[in-house]
Short mmCIF file of C-alpha atoms and ligand atoms in Angstrom, two decimals:
data_model
loop_
_atom_site.label_atom_id
_atom_site.label_comp_id
_atom_site.label_asym_id
_atom_site.label_seq_id
_atom_site.Cartn_x
_atom_site.Cartn_y
_atom_site.Cartn_z
CA MET I 18 -67.15 87.74 119.40
CA ARG I 19 -69.42 88.25 116.43
CA THR I 20 -68.08 90.85 114.01
CA LEU I 21 -69.67 93.19 111.48
CA ASP I 22 -69.65 90.38 108.91
CA ASP I 23 -72.13 88.46 111.09
CA LEU I 24 -74.77 91.19 110.96
CA ASP I 25 -77.13 91.83 108.08
CA VAL I 26 -77.35 95.60 108.36
CA LYS I 27 -78.84 96.68 105.03
CA GLY I 28 -81.78 99.02 105.53
CA ARG I 29 -81.66 98.56 109.29
CA ARG I 30 -81.04 101.04 112.10
CA VAL I 31 -77.71 100.21 113.73
CA LEU I 32 -76.69 101.81 117.03
CA VAL I 33 -72.90 102.12 117.16
CA ARG I 34 -71.27 102.84 120.54
CA THR I 35 -68.00 104.63 119.81
CA ASP I 36 -65.49 106.50 121.98
CA LEU I 37 -65.46 110.09 120.74
CA ASN I 38 -64.08 111.48 124.01
CA VAL I 39 -61.67 113.95 122.41
CA PRO I 40 -59.83 116.85 124.02
CA LEU I 41 -61.50 120.22 123.41
CA ASP I 42 -60.36 123.79 123.81
CA GLY I 43 -63.73 125.55 123.98
CA GLU I 44 -65.46 124.17 120.91
CA THR I 45 -62.22 123.41 119.10
CA ILE I 46 -61.17 119.77 118.92
CA THR I 47 -57.45 119.71 119.73
CA ASP I 48 -56.94 116.08 118.72
CA ASP I 49 -59.32 114.11 116.52
CA GLY I 50 -57.58 110.74 116.86
CA ARG I 51 -60.56 108.98 118.41
CA ILE I 52 -62.93 110.36 115.77
CA ARG I 53 -60.59 109.07 113.05
CA ALA I 54 -60.43 105.70 114.78
CA SER I 55 -64.24 105.42 114.67
CA VAL I 56 -64.46 106.09 110.94
CA PRO I 57 -63.69 102.64 109.43
CA THR I 58 -66.56 100.86 111.24
CA ILE I 59 -69.03 103.64 110.46
CA ARG I 60 -67.89 103.68 106.84
CA THR I 61 -68.33 99.91 106.56
CA LEU I 62 -71.90 100.18 107.87
CA VAL I 63 -72.65 103.08 105.52
CA GLY I 64 -71.27 101.08 102.61
CA ARG I 65 -73.56 98.19 103.51
CA GLY I 66 -76.63 100.42 103.46
CA ALA I 67 -77.28 100.69 107.21
CA LYS I 68 -78.95 103.65 108.89
CA VAL I 69 -76.14 104.44 111.29
CA VAL I 70 -76.93 105.91 114.72
CA VAL I 71 -73.68 106.78 116.50
CA CYS I 72 -73.64 107.29 120.27
CA ALA I 73 -70.75 108.33 122.53
CA HIS I 74 -69.80 110.25 125.65
CA LEU I 75 -67.67 113.37 126.05
CA GLY I 76 -66.03 114.27 129.36
CA ARG I 77 -67.83 113.76 132.64
CA PRO I 78 -70.99 115.94 132.74
CA LYS I 79 -72.41 113.71 135.52
CA GLY I 80 -75.94 113.05 134.29
CA LYS I 81 -76.89 116.62 133.33
CA ALA I 82 -76.98 118.49 130.02
CA ASP I 83 -74.03 120.90 129.93
CA PRO I 84 -73.20 122.73 126.68
CA LYS I 85 -69.48 122.54 127.56
CA TYR I 86 -69.66 118.81 126.86
CA SER I 87 -71.83 118.86 123.74
CA LEU I 88 -70.88 116.46 120.94
CA LYS I 89 -71.97 119.01 118.32
CA PRO I 90 -68.42 119.96 117.24
CA VAL I 91 -67.63 116.24 117.04
CA ALA I 92 -70.58 115.67 114.67
CA GLU I 93 -69.12 118.28 112.32
CA ARG I 94 -65.66 116.77 112.40
CA LEU I 95 -67.02 113.26 111.94
CA GLY I 96 -68.93 114.50 108.88
CA GLU I 97 -65.75 115.99 107.42
CA LEU I 98 -63.82 112.77 107.97
CA LEU I 99 -66.61 110.58 106.54
CA GLY I 100 -67.16 112.93 103.63
CA GLN I 101 -70.91 113.03 104.26
CA ASP I 102 -73.34 114.88 106.50
CA VAL I 103 -73.81 113.67 110.05
CA ALA I 104 -77.24 114.62 111.42
CA PHE I 105 -76.93 115.77 115.02
CA ALA I 106 -79.63 115.00 117.59
CA ALA I 107 -79.86 117.65 120.31
CA ASP I 108 -80.75 115.05 122.94
CA VAL I 109 -79.95 111.41 123.65
CA VAL I 110 -83.29 109.58 123.67
CA GLY I 111 -85.79 112.45 123.43
CA ASP I 112 -87.85 113.93 120.59
CA SER I 113 -84.82 115.18 118.68
CA ALA I 114 -83.15 111.75 118.79
CA ARG I 115 -86.31 109.94 117.68
CA GLU I 116 -86.98 112.38 114.84
CA THR I 117 -83.36 112.40 113.67
CA VAL I 118 -83.23 108.61 113.60
CA ALA I 119 -86.63 108.33 111.90
CA SER I 120 -85.51 110.59 109.06
CA LEU I 121 -82.34 108.58 108.28
CA GLN I 122 -82.17 106.99 104.82
CA ASP I 123 -80.04 103.92 104.07
CA GLY I 124 -76.34 104.86 104.19
CA GLU I 125 -76.94 107.99 106.29
CA VAL I 126 -75.38 108.76 109.67
CA ALA I 127 -76.62 110.49 112.82
CA LEU I 128 -74.86 111.27 116.09
CA LEU I 129 -76.78 111.47 119.36
CA GLU I 130 -75.95 114.08 122.01
CA ASN I 131 -73.59 113.12 124.86
CA LEU I 132 -74.79 109.89 126.52
CA ARG I 133 -73.61 111.16 129.90
CA TYR I 134 -76.23 113.94 129.89
CA GLU I 135 -78.55 111.11 130.98
CA PRO I 136 -78.23 109.94 134.61
CA GLY I 137 -79.19 106.39 133.57
CA GLU I 138 -76.05 105.96 131.48
CA GLU I 139 -73.60 105.68 134.40
CA SER I 140 -76.05 104.72 137.16
CA LYS I 141 -74.91 102.04 139.59
CA ASP I 142 -78.56 101.04 139.98
CA ASP I 143 -79.27 98.21 137.53
CA ALA I 144 -82.93 99.21 137.12
CA ALA I 145 -82.14 102.86 136.37
CA ARG I 146 -79.43 101.86 133.92
CA GLY I 147 -81.70 99.26 132.37
CA ALA I 148 -84.53 101.75 131.88
CA PHE I 149 -82.25 104.14 130.03
CA ALA I 150 -80.74 101.26 128.02
CA ALA I 151 -84.23 100.24 126.90
CA LYS I 152 -84.89 103.74 125.55
CA LEU I 153 -81.56 103.79 123.75
CA ALA I 154 -82.07 100.31 122.32
CA GLY I 155 -85.54 101.43 121.18
CA LEU I 156 -83.90 103.74 118.66
CA ALA I 157 -82.34 100.86 116.71
CA GLU I 158 -82.63 97.25 115.56
CA LEU I 159 -78.98 96.20 115.87
CA TYR I 160 -76.04 97.19 118.08
CA VAL I 161 -72.34 97.48 117.30
CA GLY I 162 -69.88 97.95 120.16
CA ASP I 163 -66.81 99.84 118.95
CA GLY I 164 -65.91 102.27 121.77
CA PHE I 165 -62.81 100.48 122.97
CA GLY I 166 -61.80 103.37 125.27
CA ALA I 167 -64.99 102.85 127.31
CA VAL I 168 -65.25 99.03 127.45
CA HIS I 169 -64.14 99.05 131.11
CA ARG I 170 -67.23 101.04 132.06
CA LYS I 171 -70.36 99.18 133.19
CA HIS I 172 -72.54 101.79 131.55
CA ALA I 173 -75.91 101.43 129.83
CA SER I 174 -74.64 102.05 126.30
CA VAL I 175 -71.66 99.75 126.80
CA TYR I 176 -73.03 96.91 128.91
CA ASP I 177 -76.84 96.87 128.94
CA VAL I 178 -77.84 97.74 125.37
CA PRO I 179 -76.06 94.76 123.79
CA LYS I 180 -78.18 92.52 126.01
CA LEU I 181 -81.28 93.97 124.33
CA LEU I 182 -80.30 93.93 120.65
CA PRO I 183 -78.56 91.53 118.26
CA HIS I 184 -74.98 92.74 118.41
CA ALA I 185 -71.43 92.53 117.11
CA ALA I 186 -68.02 94.03 117.81
CA GLY I 187 -66.80 96.73 115.45
CA GLY I 188 -63.42 96.68 113.75
CA LEU I 189 -61.73 98.96 116.28
CA ILE I 190 -62.53 96.74 119.24
CA VAL I 191 -61.43 93.66 117.33
CA ALA I 192 -58.13 95.32 116.37
CA GLU I 193 -57.40 96.71 119.85
CA VAL I 194 -58.04 93.39 121.57
CA GLU I 195 -55.83 91.57 119.07
CA VAL I 196 -52.84 93.80 119.88
CA LEU I 197 -53.38 93.99 123.64
CA ARG I 198 -53.69 90.22 123.84
CA LYS I 199 -50.02 90.06 122.80
CA LEU I 200 -49.14 91.91 126.00
CA THR I 201 -50.83 89.27 128.13
CA GLU I 202 -49.50 86.14 126.43
CA ASP I 203 -45.83 85.14 126.55
CA THR I 204 -44.78 88.68 127.34
CA GLU I 205 -41.13 89.22 126.51
CA ARG I 206 -39.18 90.55 129.49
CA PRO I 207 -38.24 92.95 130.94
CA TYR I 208 -41.88 94.10 130.87
CA VAL I 209 -42.21 97.75 131.89
CA VAL I 210 -45.41 99.71 132.47
CA VAL I 211 -45.28 103.51 132.62
CA LEU I 212 -48.17 105.26 134.34
CA GLY I 213 -48.99 108.95 134.55
CA GLY I 214 -51.88 111.23 133.73
CA ALA I 215 -54.58 112.76 135.88
CA LYS I 216 -57.20 110.02 136.43
CA VAL I 217 -55.33 109.03 139.56
CA SER I 218 -58.05 107.39 141.63
CA ASP I 219 -59.29 105.33 138.65
CA LYS I 220 -55.90 104.07 137.69
CA LEU I 221 -54.34 103.46 141.10
CA GLY I 222 -56.68 100.47 141.24
CA VAL I 223 -54.85 98.61 138.48
CA ILE I 224 -51.47 98.77 140.20
CA GLU I 225 -52.13 95.90 142.58
CA SER I 226 -52.65 93.54 139.70
CA LEU I 227 -49.85 95.02 137.57
CA LEU I 228 -47.40 94.31 140.41
CA THR I 229 -47.99 90.60 139.81
CA LYS I 230 -47.20 90.93 136.10
CA VAL I 231 -44.51 93.51 135.41
CA ASP I 232 -40.80 93.74 136.11
CA ARG I 233 -40.77 97.52 136.47
CA LEU I 234 -43.39 100.17 137.07
CA LEU I 235 -42.44 103.77 136.31
CA ILE I 236 -44.78 106.33 137.84
CA GLY I 237 -44.88 109.95 136.68
CA GLY I 238 -47.51 112.56 135.81
CA GLY I 239 -50.23 113.33 138.31
CA MET I 240 -49.93 109.76 139.64
CA ALA I 241 -46.54 110.29 141.24
CA TYR I 242 -47.50 112.72 143.99
CA THR I 243 -49.72 110.32 145.91
CA PHE I 244 -46.71 107.97 146.03
CA LEU I 245 -44.35 110.73 147.16
CA LYS I 246 -46.82 111.83 149.83
CA ALA I 247 -47.27 108.20 150.93
CA GLN I 248 -43.51 108.10 151.52
CA GLY I 249 -43.89 111.12 153.79
CA TYR I 250 -42.82 113.94 151.47
CA GLU I 251 -44.48 117.33 150.96
CA VAL I 252 -46.17 117.64 147.55
CA GLY I 253 -47.56 121.19 147.87
CA GLY I 254 -50.56 121.76 145.59
CA SER I 255 -49.78 118.82 143.28
CA LEU I 256 -52.50 116.34 142.29
CA LEU I 257 -53.09 114.11 145.28
CA GLN I 258 -55.43 111.25 146.12
CA GLU I 259 -55.48 111.74 149.88
CA ASP I 260 -57.95 108.89 150.51
CA GLN I 261 -55.72 106.33 148.79
CA LEU I 262 -52.49 106.97 150.67
CA ASP I 263 -52.79 103.77 152.70
CA GLN I 264 -53.45 101.74 149.56
CA VAL I 265 -50.37 103.28 147.94
CA ARG I 266 -48.23 102.46 151.00
CA GLY I 267 -49.39 98.89 150.47
CA PHE I 268 -48.23 98.99 146.83
CA LEU I 269 -44.82 100.30 147.90
CA SER I 270 -44.25 97.39 150.27
CA GLU I 271 -45.74 94.83 147.92
CA ALA I 272 -43.40 95.96 145.14
CA ILE I 273 -40.45 95.30 147.46
CA GLU I 274 -41.80 91.88 148.47
CA ARG I 275 -42.36 90.87 144.85
CA GLY I 276 -39.05 92.26 143.61
CA VAL I 277 -40.78 94.68 141.23
CA GLU I 278 -38.83 97.88 140.64
CA LEU I 279 -41.23 100.73 141.39
CA VAL I 280 -39.56 103.85 140.03
CA LEU I 281 -40.71 107.31 141.14
CA PRO I 282 -39.59 110.77 140.05
CA VAL I 283 -36.43 112.09 141.68
CA ASP I 284 -37.04 115.67 140.52
CA VAL I 285 -40.03 117.64 139.23
CA LEU I 286 -40.90 120.99 137.65
CA ALA I 287 -42.61 122.80 140.50
CA ALA I 288 -44.80 125.69 139.31
CA VAL I 289 -46.32 128.56 141.25
CA THR I 290 -49.69 127.98 139.57
CA PHE I 291 -51.43 125.77 136.99
CA ALA I 292 -50.80 127.86 133.86
CA ALA I 293 -48.89 127.66 130.59
CA ASP I 294 -46.61 130.54 131.57
CA ALA I 295 -46.33 129.73 135.28
CA ASP I 296 -42.98 130.47 136.92
CA HIS I 297 -41.35 127.19 137.83
CA ASP I 298 -38.13 125.56 139.03
CA VAL I 299 -36.64 122.11 139.02
CA VAL I 300 -36.76 120.79 142.58
CA GLU I 301 -35.95 117.46 144.21
CA ALA I 302 -39.09 115.31 144.34
CA THR I 303 -38.52 115.02 148.08
CA ALA I 304 -38.49 118.79 148.55
CA ILE I 305 -41.48 120.27 146.71
CA PRO I 306 -42.24 123.65 148.33
CA ALA I 307 -45.67 123.81 150.00
CA ASP I 308 -46.76 126.67 147.73
CA ARG I 309 -45.82 124.89 144.47
CA GLU I 310 -47.38 122.15 142.33
CA GLY I 311 -45.55 119.56 140.28
CA LEU I 312 -46.50 119.88 136.62
CA ASP I 313 -43.84 117.70 134.98
CA ILE I 314 -41.06 115.26 135.79
CA GLY I 315 -37.63 116.89 135.95
CA PRO I 316 -34.49 116.30 133.84
CA LYS I 317 -32.90 113.72 136.15
CA THR I 318 -36.16 111.72 136.17
CA ARG I 319 -36.35 111.84 132.36
CA GLU I 320 -32.88 110.26 132.22
CA LEU I 321 -33.75 107.76 134.92
CA PHE I 322 -36.95 106.67 133.17
CA ALA I 323 -35.16 106.43 129.79
CA SER I 324 -32.52 104.20 131.38
CA LYS I 325 -35.24 101.96 132.85
CA LEU I 326 -36.80 101.66 129.40
CA ALA I 327 -33.59 101.05 127.47
CA ASP I 328 -33.41 97.26 127.94
CA ALA I 329 -37.18 96.65 128.02
CA LYS I 330 -38.64 94.10 125.63
CA THR I 331 -42.28 94.98 126.26
CA VAL I 332 -43.62 98.40 127.28
CA PHE I 333 -47.12 99.70 127.96
CA TRP I 334 -47.46 103.42 128.63
CA ASN I 335 -50.58 105.24 129.77
CA GLY I 336 -50.76 108.79 131.04
CA PRO I 337 -48.67 111.86 130.18
CA MET I 338 -45.71 112.59 132.46
CA GLY I 339 -46.80 116.19 132.90
CA VAL I 340 -49.22 118.84 131.68
CA PHE I 341 -48.06 118.37 128.09
CA GLU I 342 -50.77 120.74 126.83
CA PHE I 343 -48.48 123.53 128.18
CA GLU I 344 -45.25 123.60 126.18
CA ALA I 345 -43.15 124.37 129.28
CA PHE I 346 -44.39 121.15 130.95
CA SER I 347 -44.27 118.81 127.96
CA GLY I 348 -40.59 117.80 128.21
CA GLY I 349 -41.14 114.77 130.45
CA THR I 350 -43.81 113.31 128.18
CA ARG I 351 -41.56 113.92 125.17
CA ALA I 352 -38.62 112.20 126.89
CA VAL I 353 -40.64 109.07 127.70
CA ALA I 354 -42.13 108.97 124.19
CA GLU I 355 -38.65 109.31 122.67
CA ALA I 356 -37.34 106.52 124.89
CA LEU I 357 -40.10 104.24 123.59
CA ILE I 358 -39.43 105.26 120.00
CA ALA I 359 -35.70 104.52 120.45
CA SER I 360 -36.37 101.14 122.01
CA ASP I 361 -36.60 97.87 120.08
CA ALA I 362 -39.26 96.62 122.50
CA PHE I 363 -42.89 95.89 121.65
CA THR I 364 -44.29 99.29 122.65
CA VAL I 365 -47.92 100.23 123.18
CA VAL I 366 -49.10 103.68 124.20
CA GLY I 367 -52.74 103.98 125.23
CA GLY I 368 -55.20 106.65 126.31
CA GLY I 369 -56.95 109.61 124.77
CA ASP I 370 -54.50 112.18 126.09
CA SER I 371 -51.39 110.02 125.79
CA ALA I 372 -52.11 109.41 122.11
CA ALA I 373 -52.96 113.10 121.66
CA ALA I 374 -49.63 114.00 123.28
CA VAL I 375 -47.69 111.88 120.79
CA ARG I 376 -49.35 113.77 117.95
CA LYS I 377 -49.18 117.23 119.56
CA LEU I 378 -45.46 116.78 120.16
CA GLU I 379 -45.16 115.79 116.48
CA LEU I 380 -43.53 112.47 117.29
CA PRO I 381 -43.68 109.74 114.64
CA GLU I 382 -46.73 107.57 115.31
CA ASP I 383 -45.02 104.66 113.58
CA GLY I 384 -42.30 104.81 116.23
CA PHE I 385 -44.65 102.77 118.45
CA SER I 386 -45.81 99.21 117.85
CA HIS I 387 -49.38 100.34 118.57
CA ILE I 388 -51.21 103.46 119.68
CA SER I 389 -54.37 102.42 121.49
CA THR I 390 -57.50 104.54 121.88
CA GLY I 391 -57.97 103.18 125.40
CA GLY I 392 -56.09 104.23 128.54
CA GLY I 393 -58.07 102.91 131.50
CA ALA I 394 -59.63 100.29 129.23
CA SER I 395 -56.23 98.96 128.14
CA LEU I 396 -54.91 98.93 131.70
CA GLU I 397 -57.90 96.95 132.92
CA TYR I 398 -57.53 94.59 129.95
CA LEU I 399 -53.89 94.03 130.97
CA GLU I 400 -55.06 93.18 134.49
CA GLY I 401 -56.77 90.20 132.92
CA LYS I 402 -60.18 91.29 134.17
CA SER I 403 -63.39 90.63 132.29
CA LEU I 404 -64.41 94.01 130.90
CA PRO I 405 -68.15 94.80 130.84
CA GLY I 406 -68.14 96.07 127.25
CA LEU I 407 -66.30 93.02 125.94
CA ALA I 408 -68.21 90.49 128.04
CA ALA I 409 -71.51 91.92 126.79
CA LEU I 410 -70.39 91.49 123.18
CA GLU I 411 -69.24 87.92 123.82
CA ASP I 412 -72.67 86.86 125.12
N1 ADP S 533 -48.45 116.61 137.18
C1 ADP S 533 -49.66 116.77 136.64
N2 ADP S 533 -50.57 117.60 137.21
C2 ADP S 533 -51.80 117.77 136.67
N3 ADP S 533 -52.21 117.16 135.54
C3 ADP S 533 -51.36 116.33 134.94
C4 ADP S 533 -50.05 116.09 135.44
N4 ADP S 533 -49.43 115.21 134.62
C5 ADP S 533 -50.30 114.92 133.63
N5 ADP S 533 -51.46 115.60 133.80
C6 ADP S 533 -52.64 115.62 132.93
O1 ADP S 533 -53.13 114.31 132.74
C7 ADP S 533 -54.07 114.39 131.67
C8 ADP S 533 -54.25 113.04 131.02
O2 ADP S 533 -54.59 112.07 132.00
P1 ADP S 533 -55.40 110.75 131.67
O3 ADP S 533 -56.77 111.11 131.22
O4 ADP S 533 -55.27 109.89 132.88
O5 ADP S 533 -54.58 110.13 130.44
P2 ADP S 533 -55.07 109.31 129.16
O6 ADP S 533 -56.21 110.10 128.54
O7 ADP S 533 -53.90 109.19 128.28
O8 ADP S 533 -55.55 107.99 129.70
C9 ADP S 533 -53.51 115.45 130.74
O9 ADP S 533 -54.53 116.38 130.44
C10 ADP S 533 -52.36 116.09 131.52
O10 ADP S 533 -52.35 117.50 131.48
O1 X15 S 534 -60.96 108.99 127.89
C1 X15 S 534 -61.20 107.85 128.26
O2 X15 S 534 -60.35 107.09 128.97
P1 X15 S 534 -58.74 107.35 129.13
O3 X15 S 534 -58.50 108.77 129.63
O4 X15 S 534 -58.33 106.33 130.14
O5 X15 S 534 -58.10 107.11 127.80
C2 X15 S 534 -62.48 107.13 127.88
O6 X15 S 534 -63.25 107.88 126.98
C3 X15 S 534 -63.29 106.80 129.13
O7 X15 S 534 -63.68 107.99 129.78
P2 X15 S 534 -63.96 107.97 131.37
O8 X15 S 534 -62.65 107.68 132.06
O9 X15 S 534 -64.50 109.34 131.70
O10 X15 S 534 -64.97 106.87 131.62
#
């Protein structure tokens, strides 16, 4: 892959695709890790006299402008971290974007509004995506791909724009790939992957391939309930991917055939509702009451998972074990994080919320070998698949 050093950026408009998909509470950014991670590349371009046009997505607004998902608060935070103003365009490729970009001087930075306000960004139709990509590419002369967390998405800003402009990979993508490559080459064993979180349908897809690579797979968070249901247990109002139950049954038998230990929760915190102060009890994972939802793994599961991590030599973890944003349901995530910190394995934690959890729980970031900005992106990288956003940069 070409890197920033291969581009002559001075005085030129450079479109930088970053991942600024940060957790928000209203307009308040609750974790700015991904914004911080985008700073070095932007700063390098600023230092080399580029006119820097940053683009990114936030959440899943599904092709329509929705103020809830505006990047405006992110522009302010990015400005604070860079120590210079960041001009904010109120649209993605409209009048505001064109005017904002046109007024940039060398060394100045602009951020476009949320890419996913535009239906072309995520369209499955190549022509629709291509048409939007052409408008986006029209704003700049060069392209830098640096949004590692989104490289698994075949989206216009990730996949199509680099086909239209001279391009290079930014420092974050280079650094992430360098570390994750270590997990795919001569992996020291036991190799354990821990999966949780809420993007269940997305991430169930990687399990088939992980079963051919890992020694143990620990499944917690919102992921676990589809497995429990597939085994025939009641999961009440817990997160469930009903349409993937058959697929999950397949994983359960394949794990047995391959001799992979697939470890599920044995107890959970079952809450009466999804709220920070919800009444809850520890129940057996096989006996979740119909009117309850599982919001965290229970104490026996925390011990079980820690024991399955104790002798690991390589660990990848994506997805919180529970709704860590609520103090009462953060214990499982803390327990898994602490088990990784205590271990002498090569440990990588990835994902916007997983990384945010480590910081929110005030755990030492240097207790992990690497904290990746990508969750789904890292998992798909570990599958060994060609990722659209990396393939496009390699061309
Ligand atoms: N049992 C659960 N029920 C509902 N949500 C959950 C549960 N466990 C974890 N979560 C949620 O998963 C979210 C993170 O999921 P995900 O986006 O897949 O992780 P990451 O961003 O680290 O890749 C968090 O907001 C957390 O509250
Ligand atoms: O937050 C992200 O991924 P992650 O939750 O897997 O870490 C990325 O910004 C990708 O977002 P998407 O999963 O809505 O495409």
